[in-house]
Amino acid sequence: MTQVIRRKSKTEPAPPTTLFLFGAHGDLVKRLLMPALYNLKRDGLLGDGLRIIGVDHNAISDEGFANKLEDFIRNEAAAKVGKGDQALDPQVWARLAKGISYVQGDFLDDSTYQALGAKIAASGTGNAVFYLATAPRFFTEVVRRLGASGLLAESPESFRRVVIEKPFGSDLQTAEALNSCLLKVMTEKQIYRIDHYLGKETVQNILVSRFSNSLFEAFWNNHYIDHVQITAAETVGVETRGSFYEHTGALRDMVPNHLFQLLAMVAMEPPAAFGADAVRGEKAKVVGAIRPWSIEEARANSVRGQYTAGEVDGKPMPGYRQEEKVAPDSNTETYVALKVMIDNWRWVGVPFYLRTGKRMSVRDTEIVICFKPAPYAQFRDTEVDELEPTYLRIQIQPNEGMWFDLLAKRPGQALKMDNIELGFAYKDFFEMQPSTGYETLIYDCLTGDQTLFQRADNIENGWRAVQPFLDAWQQDSTLQNYAAGENGPQAAEELLARDGRVWHGLG
Ligand code: BG6
């Protein structure tokens, strides 16, 4: 039986809005945002009153811009919008393209903002969303100018919203400075800080499954859970993003945002409602409860790694230092493993081990909840010497689902046990539509639902927890190597072995 949670109907088309895409020629717009807008249009979730306006410095006509997007989706991103010859329905695209236009302008030039104002005035609606799909160095520059030119002023009839992509700051201080710049020209209700992990169905499902099946709550605490592992393993390297990655590294790129979002979903207290304030309040609280390590503790509880040449899926891969736009003596980490503790009643004493890396053996984003062994005195005088640990594995991607690992008696006269799995794979139960993960986020922003966006305190709490690692690495930035195709350096194994634990196998 299908049950529908009526938080708010998500079947109505979003209200008429002018959506400005800053950084219109960038990868994000063509690879993800436009395919997502197309999918929303196909599903009837965007009305005809949506105007999409690209903003960037290169010259191109309105028609040229729309055609360029169409070509790209057709040739490079078809799998995100449909299956086989179902990809990109020309009629749906034509209806979307009717609203597409372009403003050529320098982000640092005030006249660009006058042109945007004129577009809003001509659009027939006062509603506007400014989506900053730009390099982060433009965030404050654009937002200040939007504020100064009056474009962020709302009226009772119309909203003005700003979407900020990651990375949101590069440490605690820069994140605080960015938040304070935003809050000088608009209110928190107008700010949509994106973390695309929250657009993933499987991430949203953690909350739904946890809080709609009462059995979970009975063991979801330090009495039954020994520790939690959160892994985001990638097989890709830095691709064309060497210059960005060189000064970002795995810790900043993945931990305070994506991995902490997963941690928050697992560890937060039940929110009083599935509304933005309640959910975001609980998430901010739990991320704020991550114990701030001293510099020495942060050093001892972290591993920095970098990949050297190796093989992934039987194909030879260069080392990180040989990648495009990467310094030959680069000291940037492409892998990080961390241990963090959450200081609250539910989780005291339960370590959370986090790891993420590029060029690992498989693509696998998963959360593994490891249970304490049952008291096993009753198995004395049998052939069972030791009980294997049992797990709940929540796989975010690519094989979305949940697997419970239980111990069961192997048939036969002797008492022997095996680990068996009870599983739920999304693909067996639901038809998964091709999607980019941005559909929900864009729709929610257009309809004013901030639940899946990060609040200022959540972002700052994340950086506060990460800052000791950054500080420790400033003093000692020793890198541990791992060959492409391996699952991180040996030191990451030792981080757990020291506590008598092992990483769950990937894949
Ligand atoms: C991005 C990071 O935010 O997330 C990338 O900048 C990373 O380096 C990507 O590859 C991972 O996202 P996903 O959805 O592929 O897990």
XYZ file of C-alpha atoms and ligand atoms in Angstrom:
523
model
C 0.000 0.000 0.000
C 1.338 3.416 -0.897
C 1.181 5.980 1.854
C 1.507 9.649 1.163
C 2.898 11.961 3.822
C 1.070 15.214 3.260
C 3.665 17.702 4.473
C 2.681 19.854 1.600
C 1.456 18.904 -1.809
C 4.384 18.492 -4.158
C 2.158 18.152 -7.169
C 1.400 21.823 -7.770
C 3.512 23.705 -10.311
C 5.938 26.141 -8.683
C 4.779 29.781 -8.716
C 5.804 32.120 -11.559
C 9.413 33.121 -10.883
C 12.411 34.623 -12.633
C 15.306 32.267 -12.000
C 18.731 33.813 -12.627
C 21.565 31.338 -13.145
C 24.861 33.092 -12.400
C 27.716 31.181 -13.991
C 25.466 30.218 -16.901
C 28.269 28.729 -18.979
C 29.613 26.583 -16.154
C 29.385 22.843 -15.752
C 26.820 22.873 -12.988
C 24.233 24.667 -15.114
C 24.490 22.427 -18.147
C 25.193 19.122 -16.424
C 22.792 19.306 -13.507
C 20.586 22.375 -13.161
C 19.135 22.451 -16.683
C 18.490 18.678 -16.820
C 16.793 19.012 -13.410
C 14.648 21.906 -14.651
C 13.740 19.847 -17.702
C 12.677 16.917 -15.483
C 10.546 19.223 -13.358
C 8.928 20.652 -16.480
C 8.229 17.156 -17.822
C 6.602 16.230 -14.523
C 4.347 19.299 -14.605
C 6.036 20.944 -11.629
C 7.017 24.170 -13.404
C 4.314 26.453 -14.713
C 4.627 28.603 -17.824
C 5.487 31.579 -15.633
C 9.047 30.359 -15.014
C 11.704 32.479 -16.717
C 15.231 31.068 -16.727
C 17.875 33.700 -17.299
C 21.537 32.819 -17.731
C 23.972 35.437 -16.432
C 27.637 35.340 -17.419
C 30.354 37.414 -19.063
C 30.480 35.699 -22.501
C 28.367 37.107 -25.300
C 25.596 34.868 -26.648
C 22.047 35.487 -27.877
C 18.993 34.218 -26.000
C 18.372 31.655 -28.690
C 22.033 30.674 -28.885
C 22.073 30.059 -25.138
C 18.938 27.899 -25.213
C 20.292 25.919 -28.190
C 23.616 25.364 -26.486
C 21.878 23.950 -23.428
C 19.678 21.727 -25.537
C 22.646 20.357 -27.505
C 24.534 19.645 -24.341
C 21.694 17.781 -22.678
C 20.947 15.821 -25.830
C 24.554 14.766 -26.338
C 26.156 14.699 -22.919
C 23.475 14.490 -20.275
C 20.723 12.453 -21.941
C 20.855 9.751 -19.262
C 19.819 12.315 -16.640
C 16.542 13.119 -18.342
C 15.234 9.858 -19.701
C 15.853 6.321 -20.793
C 16.887 5.390 -24.334
C 14.872 7.211 -26.977
C 12.689 8.706 -24.235
C 15.483 11.189 -23.504
C 14.693 14.865 -24.082
C 11.172 15.114 -25.432
C 11.286 18.011 -27.967
C 7.856 19.274 -26.905
C 8.761 19.469 -23.251
C 12.040 21.148 -24.125
C 10.264 23.663 -26.394
C 7.936 24.657 -23.544
C 10.889 25.079 -21.186
C 13.015 26.895 -23.776
C 10.293 29.506 -24.336
C 11.230 30.962 -20.957
C 15.036 30.858 -21.435
C 17.022 34.027 -22.065
C 20.439 35.444 -21.302
C 22.061 38.536 -19.795
C 25.666 39.215 -20.673
C 27.365 40.953 -17.789
C 30.307 41.111 -15.460
C 29.398 39.945 -11.942
C 31.407 42.861 -10.544
C 29.751 45.541 -12.646
C 26.733 47.396 -11.229
C 25.153 47.762 -14.666
C 24.676 43.956 -14.787
C 22.343 44.242 -11.818
C 20.355 47.023 -13.482
C 19.840 44.667 -16.412
C 18.586 41.974 -14.034
C 16.192 44.466 -12.441
C 14.828 45.297 -15.907
C 14.286 41.590 -16.593
C 12.284 41.205 -13.390
C 10.238 44.305 -14.203
C 9.397 42.854 -17.624
C 8.599 39.365 -16.336
C 5.130 39.981 -14.982
C 6.086 38.604 -11.540
C 8.097 40.072 -8.710
C 9.311 36.632 -7.586
C 12.993 36.030 -8.257
C 15.614 33.430 -7.349
C 19.303 34.194 -7.803
C 21.229 30.947 -8.148
C 24.961 31.405 -7.598
C 26.447 28.584 -9.655
C 29.730 30.492 -9.732
C 33.213 30.093 -8.364
C 33.050 30.773 -4.600
C 35.139 33.941 -4.872
C 32.090 35.629 -6.432
C 29.611 34.758 -3.669
C 30.086 37.863 -1.521
C 30.651 40.126 -4.527
C 27.380 39.112 -6.180
C 25.343 39.095 -2.990
C 26.559 42.556 -1.955
C 25.614 43.957 -5.346
C 22.219 42.236 -5.327
C 21.587 43.881 -1.964
C 22.879 47.316 -2.970
C 20.793 47.369 -6.136
C 17.601 46.648 -4.176
C 17.024 43.286 -5.899
C 16.696 41.404 -2.604
C 13.846 43.555 -1.272
C 10.731 41.394 -0.862
C 7.138 42.603 -0.807
C 4.069 40.878 0.622
C 3.308 39.697 -2.929
C 6.723 38.579 -4.044
C 9.782 36.732 -2.783
C 13.495 37.128 -3.467
C 15.758 34.157 -2.722
C 19.440 33.384 -3.123
C 20.862 29.902 -3.656
C 24.477 29.427 -2.629
C 26.437 26.420 -3.812
C 29.249 24.792 -1.892
C 31.996 25.266 -0.835
C 30.515 27.547 1.796
C 33.728 29.036 3.169
C 37.029 27.258 3.513
C 37.196 27.202 7.319
C 35.192 28.428 10.301
C 36.276 32.033 9.961
C 35.478 32.351 6.250
C 32.141 30.563 6.686
C 31.189 32.984 9.479
C 32.265 35.940 7.350
C 30.194 34.689 4.394
C 27.147 34.166 6.612
C 27.474 37.629 8.056
C 27.792 39.143 4.561
C 24.618 37.330 3.454
C 22.694 38.304 6.559
C 23.525 41.990 6.073
C 21.480 42.130 2.891
C 18.743 39.527 3.465
C 17.109 37.357 6.095
C 17.828 33.689 6.798
C 14.464 32.838 5.188
C 15.784 34.104 1.844
C 18.981 32.021 1.893
C 19.144 28.534 0.361
C 22.543 26.940 1.042
C 22.724 23.843 -1.112
C 24.265 20.517 -0.255
C 23.366 18.241 -3.132
C 23.543 15.152 -0.884
C 20.240 16.291 0.600
C 18.636 15.994 -2.832
C 19.392 12.259 -2.919
C 16.342 10.079 -2.299
C 18.349 7.671 -0.184
C 19.582 10.451 2.081
C 16.061 11.775 2.602
C 14.948 8.221 3.255
C 17.235 7.883 6.275
C 14.976 10.257 8.179
C 11.791 8.724 6.867
C 12.794 5.138 7.668
C 14.300 6.039 11.033
C 11.315 7.987 12.242
C 8.451 6.084 10.675
C 9.451 2.592 11.862
C 9.320 2.571 15.615
C 11.578 -0.472 15.957
C 14.664 1.574 15.043
C 14.352 3.881 18.018
C 14.587 0.929 20.417
C 18.205 0.204 19.532
C 19.332 3.538 18.081
C 21.631 4.502 20.930
C 24.851 3.740 22.753
C 23.354 0.726 24.557
C 23.175 -1.273 21.328
C 25.336 0.519 18.788
C 29.075 -0.024 19.051
C 30.152 2.461 16.411
C 29.111 4.001 13.084
C 31.078 4.118 9.825
C 30.327 6.647 7.099
C 32.103 6.174 3.779
C 32.035 8.111 0.522
C 34.364 6.224 -1.801
C 34.831 7.442 -5.358
C 36.614 5.837 -8.290
C 36.997 9.147 -10.125
C 40.088 11.292 -9.669
C 40.026 15.083 -9.764
C 39.029 15.097 -13.447
C 39.224 18.651 -14.819
C 38.982 20.273 -11.400
C 42.662 20.185 -10.427
C 42.992 23.900 -9.765
C 39.915 23.908 -7.502
C 40.897 20.712 -5.728
C 44.499 21.763 -5.109
C 43.456 24.337 -2.515
C 40.392 22.438 -1.293
C 41.377 18.810 -0.645
C 39.207 15.917 0.479
C 38.490 17.228 3.982
C 37.004 20.584 2.928
C 35.404 19.146 -0.216
C 33.433 16.379 1.468
C 33.413 16.393 5.271
C 31.790 19.526 6.754
C 29.094 19.276 4.105
C 28.229 15.858 2.639
C 29.586 13.526 5.323
C 28.261 15.641 8.174
C 24.846 15.701 6.490
C 24.874 11.906 6.570
C 26.092 11.916 10.160
C 23.328 14.342 11.120
C 20.648 12.177 9.495
C 21.834 9.159 11.468
C 22.503 10.875 14.764
C 19.906 13.653 15.130
C 17.058 13.455 17.626
C 13.535 13.019 16.228
C 12.301 16.420 15.048
C 8.924 17.558 16.384
C 7.693 17.855 12.779
C 9.008 17.378 9.252
C 9.245 21.134 8.784
C 12.285 23.273 8.064
C 12.731 24.755 11.536
C 12.331 21.486 13.433
C 14.531 19.369 11.135
C 17.255 21.961 10.774
C 17.210 22.688 14.497
C 17.885 19.036 15.349
C 20.588 18.732 12.702
C 22.391 21.831 13.900
C 22.200 20.531 17.480
C 23.799 17.183 16.738
C 26.553 18.603 14.536
C 27.140 21.141 17.312
C 27.579 18.237 19.735
C 30.589 16.813 17.863
C 33.416 16.972 20.371
C 35.948 19.681 19.477
C 39.261 17.794 19.512
C 42.429 19.430 20.770
C 45.159 19.769 18.124
C 46.902 16.630 19.448
C 43.653 14.651 19.477
C 42.792 15.849 15.975
C 46.175 14.692 14.709
C 45.809 11.306 16.379
C 42.250 10.875 15.093
C 42.826 11.708 11.445
C 44.593 10.277 8.406
C 45.463 12.282 5.287
C 46.118 10.328 2.137
C 46.995 10.974 -1.496
C 46.744 8.523 -4.379
C 49.729 7.462 -6.398
C 49.583 5.721 -9.769
C 47.661 2.460 -9.794
C 44.755 0.691 -11.412
C 41.002 1.121 -11.116
C 38.800 -1.506 -12.753
C 41.827 -2.923 -14.531
C 42.688 0.447 -16.123
C 45.972 2.178 -15.315
C 45.500 5.512 -13.553
C 47.985 8.311 -12.950
C 48.874 9.458 -9.468
C 47.290 12.667 -8.143
C 50.518 14.607 -8.719
C 50.421 13.688 -12.401
C 46.843 14.935 -12.874
C 46.064 18.022 -14.958
C 46.469 21.360 -13.133
C 48.025 19.681 -10.085
C 51.466 20.617 -8.746
C 54.042 17.826 -9.204
C 54.890 18.113 -5.493
C 51.308 18.728 -4.333
C 50.601 18.159 -0.667
C 46.807 18.141 -1.073
C 44.945 15.201 0.437
C 42.671 13.139 -1.806
C 41.638 10.848 1.055
C 40.719 11.472 4.641
C 39.702 9.201 7.505
C 38.540 10.670 10.807
C 37.196 9.592 14.135
C 34.702 11.900 15.813
C 32.674 11.599 19.008
C 29.256 13.080 19.673
C 28.830 14.385 23.187
C 25.202 13.792 24.013
C 23.213 11.181 25.935
C 22.339 9.082 22.929
C 25.818 8.777 21.511
C 28.303 9.141 24.321
C 31.035 6.537 23.871
C 30.046 5.646 20.274
C 32.768 6.590 17.770
C 31.761 7.783 14.316
C 34.445 6.871 11.771
C 34.306 8.864 8.536
C 36.295 8.261 5.369
C 36.209 9.611 1.867
C 38.616 9.376 -1.018
C 39.111 9.660 -4.735
C 40.344 6.809 -6.950
C 39.326 4.086 -4.545
C 38.444 0.582 -5.715
C 34.690 1.119 -6.041
C 32.110 3.867 -5.944
C 30.252 3.367 -2.709
C 28.598 5.844 -0.374
C 27.291 4.053 2.671
C 26.557 4.238 6.344
C 27.259 1.185 8.444
C 25.723 0.976 11.903
C 27.701 -1.643 13.829
C 25.916 -3.294 16.721
C 27.402 -4.452 19.992
C 27.695 -8.217 20.247
C 24.951 -9.957 22.186
C 25.982 -11.175 25.641
C 27.125 -14.655 24.676
C 27.492 -16.601 27.877
C 24.735 -18.938 26.629
C 27.014 -20.207 23.873
C 29.645 -21.465 26.310
C 30.372 -25.166 25.769
C 29.345 -24.922 22.098
C 31.424 -24.529 18.954
C 30.732 -20.799 18.882
C 33.902 -19.151 20.176
C 33.140 -15.641 19.212
C 30.115 -13.809 17.822
C 30.702 -11.881 14.636
C 29.653 -8.223 14.755
C 26.342 -7.473 13.035
C 25.456 -4.433 10.954
C 22.774 -2.314 9.419
C 24.156 -1.031 6.125
C 22.446 1.896 4.441
C 23.760 2.282 0.941
C 23.262 5.775 -0.468
C 24.720 4.971 -3.908
C 25.135 3.323 -6.319
C 23.067 0.262 -5.170
C 20.543 2.160 -3.146
C 19.034 0.213 -0.290
C 19.332 -1.089 3.254
C 20.716 -4.353 4.469
C 20.435 -5.859 7.929
C 23.107 -8.331 8.789
C 21.964 -10.926 11.327
C 23.405 -14.068 12.835
C 21.542 -17.299 12.209
C 22.115 -20.932 13.022
C 23.609 -22.978 10.236
C 21.493 -26.141 9.759
C 23.097 -29.229 11.302
C 23.709 -30.944 14.627
C 26.521 -28.699 15.776
C 25.766 -25.125 16.869
C 27.379 -23.017 14.172
C 26.425 -19.566 13.022
C 26.515 -17.593 9.823
C 25.901 -13.969 8.987
C 22.820 -13.610 6.769
C 21.400 -10.479 5.203
C 17.860 -9.109 5.140
C 17.807 -6.636 2.337
C 15.792 -3.948 0.651
C 17.023 -2.605 -2.693
C 15.223 0.425 -4.075
C 15.224 -0.954 -7.585
C 13.194 -4.001 -6.461
C 10.397 -1.878 -5.042
C 10.332 1.478 -6.765
C 10.755 2.674 -10.288
C 13.677 5.063 -10.032
C 13.277 7.896 -12.561
C 16.461 9.245 -14.135
C 17.317 12.352 -12.171
C 20.142 14.652 -11.210
C 19.302 14.930 -7.500
C 18.692 18.666 -7.966
C 14.999 18.383 -8.870
C 13.697 18.373 -5.295
C 16.107 21.093 -4.241
C 15.122 23.458 -7.066
C 11.425 22.779 -6.597
C 11.685 23.294 -2.842
C 13.484 26.591 -3.340
C 10.847 27.809 -5.811
C 8.086 26.835 -3.393
C 9.817 28.197 -0.297
C 10.600 24.988 1.600
C 13.978 25.270 3.342
C 13.960 21.839 5.028
C 16.642 20.401 2.753
C 18.877 23.467 2.833
C 21.523 24.260 5.378
C 20.969 26.894 8.023
C 23.825 29.198 9.064
C 24.310 27.490 12.444
C 24.524 24.047 10.845
C 27.260 25.156 8.469
C 29.217 26.897 11.206
C 28.912 23.929 13.564
C 30.290 21.721 10.793
C 33.311 23.932 10.309
C 33.794 24.160 14.086
C 34.133 20.366 14.224
C 36.495 20.281 11.234
C 38.661 23.214 12.306
C 40.862 21.209 14.748
C 41.830 18.872 11.882
C 42.703 21.839 9.666
C 44.754 23.347 12.504
C 46.522 20.076 13.262
C 47.398 19.597 9.587
C 48.771 23.105 9.392
C 51.416 21.975 11.874
C 51.948 18.520 10.452
C 50.708 17.808 6.968
C 52.227 14.355 6.560
C 50.553 12.472 3.739
C 50.073 8.713 3.583
C 50.068 7.307 0.083
C 47.672 4.777 -1.375
C 47.790 3.460 -4.898
C 44.827 4.291 -7.159
C 42.433 1.358 -6.807
C 43.222 0.759 -3.122
C 40.804 1.716 -0.377
C 42.992 4.284 1.312
C 46.300 4.132 3.132
C 47.306 1.563 5.741
C 47.130 4.252 8.438
C 43.350 4.365 7.965
C 43.166 0.672 8.864
C 45.224 1.400 11.953
C 42.893 4.201 13.022
C 40.223 1.546 13.616
C 42.512 -1.334 14.572
C 43.696 0.774 17.514
C 40.103 0.606 18.819
C 39.789 -3.101 18.009
C 37.622 -2.463 14.924
C 37.851 -2.837 11.144
C 36.333 -0.952 8.212
C 33.406 -2.714 6.627
C 34.265 -4.021 3.143
C 33.226 -1.763 0.261
C 30.985 -2.496 -2.665
C 31.077 17.310 -4.779
C 32.560 17.310 -4.637
O 30.484 18.197 -3.875
O 30.589 15.994 -4.526
C 33.190 16.327 -5.600
O 33.063 18.616 -4.894
C 32.594 14.949 -5.391
O 34.603 16.282 -5.445
C 31.084 15.013 -5.420
O 33.066 14.113 -6.433
C 30.479 13.689 -5.016
O 29.110 13.716 -5.270
P 28.319 12.392 -5.613
O 26.904 12.856 -5.744
O 28.908 11.850 -6.882
O 28.551 11.483 -4.456
